[in-house]
Amino acid sequence: MGRDVPEDIASSVVILPWGNEIEDYLDPIGLSLEQFCEEMTGGWLFGFTEALKLYGWRVSILCVSRDVRKVSSRIHAPTGAEIVFLPSPRLYRAARSCLNDVYTFSSGTGKNGFGTIGRWAKASLRAIAPYIANPLFGTARTLKRLKPDVVICQEYEYARFDLIAALSFLLRYSYAATFQGGQHTFSRLEAVVRPWSIRSCSVLVIASAEESERVRRTYRVDSRRVARIPNPMDLRRWPTMDRNVAREELGWSALARVAICHGRIDIRRKGLDILVDAWRRVVAEQPAANVRLVLVGDGADAPALQRMLDADPVSGLEWHRAYIIDRSLMSRFLHAADVYVMASRQEGFPVAPLEAMASGLPVVATDAPGL
C-alpha cells in the first residue's frame, strides 16, 4: 500500500532517462513530446515512477529536448509526475551536426558546412559530445529548485552519468544509477572518468547477478552499495483476459499457434535477426502447421528490418509496425498468443517479458544478462 505523505515533507527524487535528447528515444518509435507527456506509460521510466509514488515519493523527470527553447515543465498525465524539459545546448547541437551518429564511433565524414574532418578529430568530438549534451547550469538550477533527496540516472555506463555524478557531488545530493544493458565505456575519456563516477555513487541498482559481479570486479565497488532491484510493474495494469475473446477481437484464428514479441525495433540489441532465423527453422520443420509469429513494435531499425523481410520473405510472420502505448490493446495482443519469444543479445532487466508473464504467457528467451 502507498503512504499518504504531505507533498511538502515527502521524499523527492529526480530521474534522468537515457539519451542525450529525449527525441533520440521518441523519434524512432514515432512518438511526440505531447504523447510522452499525455499518454506514455510503462517501461523502466514510468514503472519506476509509479512504484516510487506508490510509496510516497515525489517524482520529477528531467529531460533534455531539442524541441524546446527554454526551460519548461509539464505534468505527466498518467502518473502526475512533473517533467522538466531543458533546451539542448547550442554547442551540443553544433557538435551533433558534424556527426552521423552521436551514439557510435562511425567512420563517416563530417557534414553541414564543417567539411570533412579526420577520423581522430571525429572520434574526439564523439567522445566529448555526450558530456556537453546536458546543459550544466540549467541542470544545476533545476536541481536547486526541486531539492531532491536523490538523483537517479538511467544507465551508468554512459557519459552523461559522469556529468550528473560530478554535479550531484558538488551540490551534495545523493545519487544513484541503474543498469539498463550498457556494459562498456565508449571512449578513452569515459574509461578515465567512469571509475570515479561509479565508486562515488550512493547506490547502483542492478537486477542482473552477472552484471553486479562485473561491476564489483571492474570498478571495485563494495557489494553493499549494489541493490538488486528488478524493474517494477503493477500487475493490476494487466487484468486477465480470455484468449478466445482476445483472438476474436483481433481477428485471429482460434486454431493457430501463436508466438509473439513486442518492443523497440533494434535489430542488433534485440536480436531480431536471430528471431527471424529461428522462425524460418520453425516453419521449415512444420510446413503444414498453422503457426504464426507476431511482431509488434517500431524503432530506428524498422526500415532495415523491412528491407530484410522484403528481400527474403518469412512465412507466417505478421509485423504490426507500431509502438503501442495503449496498454489495453497490448494486453489483448499478449493474451491472444500462446508463447512469448525474445532473442535479445543484450538487456538490463526488460519489462516486455514481465508484461508477457503478467498476461499468463510462458517465455522463451536467449541467455542474456537481465533475462
Short mmCIF file of C-alpha atoms in Angstrom, two decimals:
data_model
loop_
_atom_site.label_atom_id
_atom_site.label_comp_id
_atom_site.label_asym_id
_atom_site.label_seq_id
_atom_site.Cartn_x
_atom_site.Cartn_y
_atom_site.Cartn_z
CA MET A 1 0.00 0.00 0.00
CA GLY A 2 1.17 3.53 -0.73
CA ARG A 3 1.82 6.01 2.05
CA ASP A 4 -0.25 9.18 2.31
CA VAL A 5 2.56 11.73 2.72
CA PRO A 6 2.10 15.53 2.50
CA GLU A 7 3.81 16.97 -0.59
CA ASP A 8 5.99 19.37 1.39
CA ILE A 9 7.59 16.63 3.52
CA ALA A 10 7.61 13.74 1.03
CA SER A 11 10.97 12.36 -0.02
CA SER A 12 11.77 13.54 -3.52
CA VAL A 13 13.66 12.06 -6.45
CA VAL A 14 14.75 13.39 -9.81
CA ILE A 15 15.03 10.80 -12.59
CA LEU A 16 17.11 11.38 -15.70
CA PRO A 17 16.14 8.97 -18.51
CA TRP A 18 18.63 7.72 -21.07
CA GLY A 19 19.57 9.72 -24.16
CA ASN A 20 21.32 12.97 -25.00
CA GLU A 21 17.97 14.34 -26.13
CA ILE A 22 14.62 12.77 -25.29
CA GLU A 23 13.77 12.81 -29.00
CA ASP A 24 16.52 10.23 -29.57
CA TYR A 25 14.22 7.80 -27.79
CA LEU A 26 10.86 9.11 -29.02
CA ASP A 27 11.53 9.71 -32.73
CA PRO A 28 12.38 6.10 -33.69
CA ILE A 29 9.20 4.79 -32.08
CA GLY A 30 7.06 7.50 -33.66
CA LEU A 31 6.01 9.38 -30.52
CA SER A 32 5.85 13.13 -29.92
CA LEU A 33 6.64 15.10 -26.77
CA GLU A 34 2.90 15.59 -26.36
CA GLN A 35 2.27 11.84 -26.39
CA PHE A 36 5.19 11.34 -24.00
CA CYS A 37 3.55 13.71 -21.52
CA GLU A 38 -0.09 12.76 -22.03
CA GLU A 39 -0.21 9.07 -22.95
CA MET A 40 3.00 7.10 -22.48
CA THR A 41 3.13 4.62 -19.61
CA GLY A 42 5.09 1.55 -18.58
CA GLY A 43 8.69 0.71 -19.36
CA TRP A 44 11.51 1.33 -16.91
CA LEU A 45 10.91 5.06 -16.57
CA PHE A 46 7.23 5.17 -15.77
CA GLY A 47 7.23 1.83 -13.96
CA PHE A 48 9.85 3.24 -11.59
CA THR A 49 7.91 6.49 -11.31
CA GLU A 50 4.69 4.68 -10.38
CA ALA A 51 6.46 2.48 -7.84
CA LEU A 52 8.17 5.42 -6.13
CA LYS A 53 4.95 7.44 -6.00
CA LEU A 54 3.14 4.43 -4.54
CA TYR A 55 5.48 4.64 -1.54
CA GLY A 56 5.11 8.37 -1.05
CA TRP A 57 8.00 9.76 -3.11
CA ARG A 58 7.61 12.98 -5.05
CA VAL A 59 8.99 12.25 -8.54
CA SER A 60 10.31 14.67 -11.15
CA ILE A 61 11.69 13.62 -14.54
CA LEU A 62 14.41 15.76 -16.09
CA CYS A 63 14.82 15.61 -19.89
CA VAL A 64 16.92 17.48 -22.44
CA SER A 65 14.97 18.32 -25.59
CA ARG A 66 15.96 19.66 -28.99
CA ASP A 67 12.38 20.94 -29.50
CA VAL A 68 12.17 23.38 -26.58
CA ARG A 69 13.93 26.74 -26.42
CA LYS A 70 13.51 27.50 -22.73
CA VAL A 71 13.11 25.55 -19.52
CA SER A 72 9.54 24.33 -19.23
CA SER A 73 7.53 21.94 -17.07
CA ARG A 74 4.66 19.59 -17.82
CA ILE A 75 2.71 17.12 -15.71
CA HIS A 76 2.80 13.52 -16.91
CA ALA A 77 -0.91 12.80 -17.11
CA PRO A 78 -0.91 9.07 -16.23
CA THR A 79 1.36 9.36 -13.14
CA GLY A 80 1.15 13.01 -12.05
CA ALA A 81 4.95 13.34 -12.08
CA GLU A 82 6.48 16.65 -13.12
CA ILE A 83 8.50 16.51 -16.34
CA VAL A 84 11.07 19.28 -16.73
CA PHE A 85 12.40 19.93 -20.23
CA LEU A 86 15.75 21.68 -20.68
CA PRO A 87 16.73 23.03 -24.10
CA SER A 88 19.58 21.21 -25.78
CA PRO A 89 22.78 23.35 -25.63
CA ARG A 90 23.80 25.10 -28.85
CA LEU A 91 27.33 23.74 -28.55
CA TYR A 92 25.99 20.19 -28.48
CA ARG A 93 23.72 20.84 -31.46
CA ALA A 94 26.72 22.16 -33.39
CA ALA A 95 28.79 19.10 -32.46
CA ARG A 96 25.94 16.79 -33.42
CA SER A 97 25.69 18.37 -36.86
CA CYS A 98 29.24 17.13 -37.55
CA LEU A 99 28.47 13.52 -36.66
CA ASN A 100 26.43 10.90 -38.46
CA ASP A 101 25.66 9.17 -35.16
CA VAL A 102 26.45 10.52 -31.69
CA TYR A 103 25.99 7.11 -30.09
CA THR A 104 28.53 5.09 -32.08
CA PHE A 105 32.02 5.61 -33.41
CA SER A 106 31.22 5.53 -37.13
CA SER A 107 33.77 6.11 -39.87
CA GLY A 108 31.67 8.57 -41.88
CA THR A 109 32.65 12.16 -42.60
CA GLY A 110 31.53 15.43 -41.16
CA LYS A 111 28.78 17.48 -42.78
CA ASN A 112 26.64 20.64 -42.66
CA GLY A 113 29.33 23.17 -43.52
CA PHE A 114 32.05 21.89 -41.21
CA GLY A 115 33.75 19.97 -44.04
CA THR A 116 35.39 16.58 -43.81
CA ILE A 117 37.14 16.05 -40.51
CA GLY A 118 39.75 13.44 -39.76
CA ARG A 119 38.98 10.18 -38.07
CA TRP A 120 40.90 11.18 -34.95
CA ALA A 121 39.13 14.54 -34.70
CA LYS A 122 35.78 12.90 -35.25
CA ALA A 123 36.42 10.28 -32.57
CA SER A 124 37.42 13.07 -30.17
CA LEU A 125 34.25 15.01 -30.97
CA ARG A 126 32.16 11.88 -30.48
CA ALA A 127 33.78 11.34 -27.08
CA ILE A 128 33.13 14.93 -25.95
CA ALA A 129 29.59 15.34 -27.39
CA PRO A 130 27.65 13.46 -24.68
CA TYR A 131 29.45 15.45 -21.97
CA ILE A 132 28.16 18.72 -23.42
CA ALA A 133 24.67 17.41 -24.21
CA ASN A 134 23.34 18.20 -20.74
CA PRO A 135 23.06 21.97 -20.01
CA LEU A 136 25.18 22.20 -16.88
CA PHE A 137 23.81 25.43 -15.40
CA GLY A 138 20.22 24.64 -16.38
CA THR A 139 20.51 21.25 -14.69
CA ALA A 140 22.05 22.79 -11.56
CA ARG A 141 19.31 25.44 -11.31
CA THR A 142 16.60 22.81 -11.79
CA LEU A 143 18.05 20.56 -9.10
CA LYS A 144 18.28 23.50 -6.69
CA ARG A 145 14.60 24.26 -7.33
CA LEU A 146 13.45 20.66 -6.96
CA LYS A 147 15.69 19.92 -3.93
CA PRO A 148 15.74 16.13 -4.46
CA ASP A 149 16.79 13.69 -1.78
CA VAL A 150 18.34 11.59 -4.51
CA VAL A 151 19.10 11.89 -8.22
CA ILE A 152 18.69 8.71 -10.28
CA CYS A 153 20.41 8.39 -13.64
CA GLN A 154 19.28 5.69 -16.07
CA GLU A 155 22.34 3.78 -17.31
CA TYR A 156 25.67 4.29 -15.52
CA GLU A 157 27.77 3.19 -18.48
CA TYR A 158 27.19 6.42 -20.33
CA ALA A 159 28.94 9.78 -20.37
CA ARG A 160 26.05 11.81 -19.01
CA PHE A 161 26.18 9.81 -15.79
CA ASP A 162 29.72 11.10 -15.22
CA LEU A 163 28.46 14.67 -15.54
CA ILE A 164 25.50 14.10 -13.22
CA ALA A 165 27.77 12.34 -10.72
CA ALA A 166 30.14 15.33 -10.61
CA LEU A 167 27.27 17.82 -10.39
CA SER A 168 25.48 15.88 -7.63
CA PHE A 169 28.77 15.55 -5.74
CA LEU A 170 29.36 19.32 -5.91
CA LEU A 171 25.77 20.16 -4.95
CA ARG A 172 25.83 17.49 -2.22
CA TYR A 173 22.96 15.38 -3.49
CA SER A 174 22.87 11.63 -3.08
CA TYR A 175 22.84 10.00 -6.47
CA ALA A 176 22.14 6.57 -7.87
CA ALA A 177 22.25 4.87 -11.25
CA THR A 178 20.63 1.86 -12.87
CA PHE A 179 21.70 -0.89 -15.24
CA GLN A 180 19.69 -0.98 -18.45
CA GLY A 181 22.04 -3.01 -20.63
CA GLY A 182 25.13 -0.84 -21.07
CA GLN A 183 28.28 -2.75 -20.16
CA HIS A 184 31.15 -0.91 -21.86
CA THR A 185 32.74 2.51 -21.97
CA PHE A 186 32.67 4.07 -25.45
CA SER A 187 35.74 6.31 -25.32
CA ARG A 188 39.06 6.72 -23.58
CA LEU A 189 37.65 9.77 -21.81
CA GLU A 190 34.84 7.69 -20.33
CA ALA A 191 37.32 4.99 -19.33
CA VAL A 192 39.29 7.56 -17.33
CA VAL A 193 36.30 9.22 -15.64
CA ARG A 194 33.92 6.29 -15.13
CA PRO A 195 35.67 4.51 -12.23
CA TRP A 196 35.34 7.60 -10.01
CA SER A 197 31.71 8.15 -11.04
CA ILE A 198 30.69 4.62 -10.19
CA ARG A 199 32.70 4.28 -7.00
CA SER A 200 31.35 7.57 -5.63
CA CYS A 201 27.73 6.66 -6.46
CA SER A 202 25.46 6.22 -3.43
CA VAL A 203 23.85 3.07 -4.81
CA LEU A 204 23.82 1.12 -8.06
CA VAL A 205 20.54 -0.56 -8.95
CA ILE A 206 21.43 -3.75 -10.81
CA ALA A 207 18.97 -6.62 -11.17
CA SER A 208 21.33 -8.91 -13.08
CA ALA A 209 23.65 -11.04 -10.92
CA GLU A 210 26.13 -11.30 -13.79
CA GLU A 211 26.29 -7.54 -14.22
CA SER A 212 26.58 -7.00 -10.46
CA GLU A 213 29.65 -9.21 -10.44
CA ARG A 214 31.14 -7.39 -13.44
CA VAL A 215 30.74 -4.01 -11.75
CA ARG A 216 32.22 -5.23 -8.48
CA ARG A 217 35.15 -6.80 -10.31
CA THR A 218 35.77 -3.96 -12.81
CA TYR A 219 35.26 -0.96 -10.53
CA ARG A 220 35.97 -2.49 -7.10
CA VAL A 221 32.57 -1.44 -5.75
CA ASP A 222 31.51 -2.54 -2.27
CA SER A 223 28.76 -5.13 -2.73
CA ARG A 224 26.70 -3.37 -0.03
CA ARG A 225 26.22 -0.46 -2.43
CA VAL A 226 24.71 -2.64 -5.15
CA ALA A 227 20.93 -3.10 -4.87
CA ARG A 228 19.42 -5.96 -6.83
CA ILE A 229 16.03 -4.38 -7.53
CA PRO A 230 14.09 -5.68 -10.55
CA ASN A 231 12.20 -3.26 -12.75
CA PRO A 232 8.79 -2.75 -11.13
CA MET A 233 5.48 -3.45 -12.82
CA ASP A 234 1.96 -3.09 -11.44
CA LEU A 235 0.14 -6.35 -12.17
CA ARG A 236 -3.18 -4.57 -11.76
CA ARG A 237 -2.46 -2.88 -15.09
CA TRP A 238 -2.61 -6.28 -16.82
CA PRO A 239 -6.01 -7.82 -16.00
CA THR A 240 -6.74 -11.37 -17.12
CA MET A 241 -8.46 -11.72 -20.49
CA ASP A 242 -9.90 -14.82 -22.14
CA ARG A 243 -7.66 -15.92 -25.02
CA ASN A 244 -10.53 -16.79 -27.36
CA VAL A 245 -12.14 -13.41 -26.76
CA ALA A 246 -8.83 -11.65 -27.40
CA ARG A 247 -8.32 -13.58 -30.64
CA GLU A 248 -11.83 -12.86 -31.82
CA GLU A 249 -11.31 -9.11 -31.23
CA LEU A 250 -8.03 -9.24 -33.19
CA GLY A 251 -9.43 -11.43 -35.96
CA TRP A 252 -7.01 -14.30 -35.28
CA SER A 253 -7.83 -17.96 -35.88
CA ALA A 254 -8.73 -19.88 -32.75
CA LEU A 255 -6.72 -22.86 -34.07
CA ALA A 256 -3.43 -21.10 -34.81
CA ARG A 257 -0.43 -21.50 -32.54
CA VAL A 258 0.94 -18.00 -31.98
CA ALA A 259 4.31 -16.76 -30.73
CA ILE A 260 4.63 -13.05 -30.01
CA CYS A 261 7.37 -10.48 -29.40
CA HIS A 262 6.91 -6.75 -28.78
CA GLY A 263 9.03 -3.69 -28.19
CA ARG A 264 11.60 -1.43 -29.83
CA ILE A 265 12.89 -2.45 -33.27
CA ASP A 266 16.63 -2.65 -32.68
CA ILE A 267 17.99 -5.50 -34.79
CA ARG A 268 21.35 -5.96 -33.12
CA ARG A 269 20.45 -5.45 -29.47
CA LYS A 270 17.06 -7.14 -29.59
CA GLY A 271 18.41 -9.98 -31.73
CA LEU A 272 15.65 -9.69 -34.32
CA ASP A 273 17.88 -11.32 -36.95
CA ILE A 274 18.22 -14.31 -34.59
CA LEU A 275 14.47 -14.37 -34.03
CA VAL A 276 13.67 -14.27 -37.76
CA ASP A 277 16.20 -17.03 -38.49
CA ALA A 278 14.76 -19.18 -35.68
CA TRP A 279 11.26 -18.68 -37.04
CA ARG A 280 12.37 -19.76 -40.51
CA ARG A 281 13.53 -23.03 -38.95
CA VAL A 282 10.21 -23.49 -37.13
CA VAL A 283 8.25 -23.04 -40.37
CA ALA A 284 10.65 -25.29 -42.32
CA GLU A 285 10.28 -28.09 -39.78
CA GLN A 286 6.46 -27.77 -39.68
CA PRO A 287 5.44 -26.67 -43.20
CA ALA A 288 1.84 -27.76 -42.76
CA ALA A 289 1.35 -26.37 -39.26
CA ASN A 290 -0.89 -23.39 -38.55
CA VAL A 291 1.76 -21.31 -36.79
CA ARG A 292 2.31 -17.56 -36.63
CA LEU A 293 4.96 -15.21 -35.27
CA VAL A 294 3.51 -11.82 -34.36
CA LEU A 295 6.00 -8.97 -34.04
CA VAL A 296 4.73 -5.71 -32.53
CA GLY A 297 6.92 -2.61 -32.46
CA ASP A 298 8.69 0.23 -34.18
CA GLY A 299 12.09 1.85 -33.89
CA ALA A 300 15.22 3.13 -35.59
CA ASP A 301 15.91 -0.20 -37.32
CA ALA A 302 12.39 -0.61 -38.71
CA PRO A 303 13.43 0.31 -42.30
CA ALA A 304 16.35 -2.14 -42.14
CA LEU A 305 14.09 -4.91 -40.82
CA GLN A 306 11.56 -4.17 -43.58
CA ARG A 307 14.30 -4.48 -46.21
CA MET A 308 15.40 -7.78 -44.65
CA LEU A 309 11.88 -9.18 -44.80
CA ASP A 310 11.23 -7.85 -48.32
CA ALA A 311 14.44 -9.42 -49.63
CA ASP A 312 13.66 -12.80 -48.11
CA PRO A 313 10.00 -13.09 -47.03
CA VAL A 314 9.21 -15.18 -43.96
CA SER A 315 6.15 -17.41 -43.93
CA GLY A 316 3.78 -16.89 -41.01
CA LEU A 317 5.39 -13.66 -39.77
CA GLU A 318 2.96 -10.82 -39.03
CA TRP A 319 4.51 -7.44 -38.16
CA HIS A 320 2.41 -4.70 -36.61
CA ARG A 321 4.74 -1.76 -37.17
CA ALA A 322 3.73 0.49 -34.29
CA TYR A 323 4.97 1.21 -30.78
CA ILE A 324 1.75 0.59 -28.88
CA ILE A 325 1.23 2.81 -25.83
CA ASP A 326 -2.38 1.69 -25.32
CA ARG A 327 -1.98 -0.93 -22.57
CA SER A 328 -5.41 -2.45 -23.15
CA LEU A 329 -4.56 -3.09 -26.81
CA MET A 330 -1.13 -4.52 -25.96
CA SER A 331 -2.74 -6.70 -23.32
CA ARG A 332 -5.13 -8.03 -25.95
CA PHE A 333 -2.21 -8.96 -28.21
CA LEU A 334 -0.41 -10.77 -25.40
CA HIS A 335 -3.46 -12.62 -24.11
CA ALA A 336 -4.22 -13.82 -27.64
CA ALA A 337 -0.82 -15.53 -28.01
CA ASP A 338 0.43 -18.94 -26.84
CA VAL A 339 4.07 -18.17 -26.08
CA TYR A 340 6.33 -15.14 -25.78
CA VAL A 341 9.72 -15.12 -27.53
CA MET A 342 12.71 -12.80 -27.04
CA ALA A 343 16.10 -13.15 -28.75
CA SER A 344 17.99 -10.18 -27.28
CA ARG A 345 21.77 -10.13 -27.27
CA GLN A 346 21.83 -7.52 -24.51
CA GLU A 347 19.32 -6.40 -21.87
CA GLY A 348 19.17 -4.73 -18.48
CA PHE A 349 16.01 -6.08 -16.89
CA PRO A 350 13.44 -5.97 -19.71
CA VAL A 351 9.84 -5.09 -18.97
CA ALA A 352 8.41 -6.80 -22.08
CA PRO A 353 8.73 -10.40 -20.80
CA LEU A 354 7.30 -9.26 -17.44
CA GLU A 355 4.24 -7.99 -19.30
CA ALA A 356 4.04 -11.33 -21.11
CA MET A 357 4.22 -13.30 -17.87
CA ALA A 358 1.63 -11.00 -16.30
CA SER A 359 -0.58 -11.99 -19.24
CA GLY A 360 -0.09 -15.68 -18.49
CA LEU A 361 2.43 -16.50 -21.23
CA PRO A 362 5.43 -18.80 -20.94
CA VAL A 363 8.62 -17.09 -22.14
CA VAL A 364 11.35 -18.46 -24.41
CA ALA A 365 14.38 -16.16 -24.36
CA THR A 366 18.09 -16.01 -25.03
CA ASP A 367 20.54 -16.38 -22.15
CA ALA A 368 21.43 -12.67 -22.00
CA PRO A 369 22.19 -10.75 -18.77
CA GLY A 370 18.93 -9.50 -17.30
CA LEU A 371 16.93 -12.24 -18.98
#
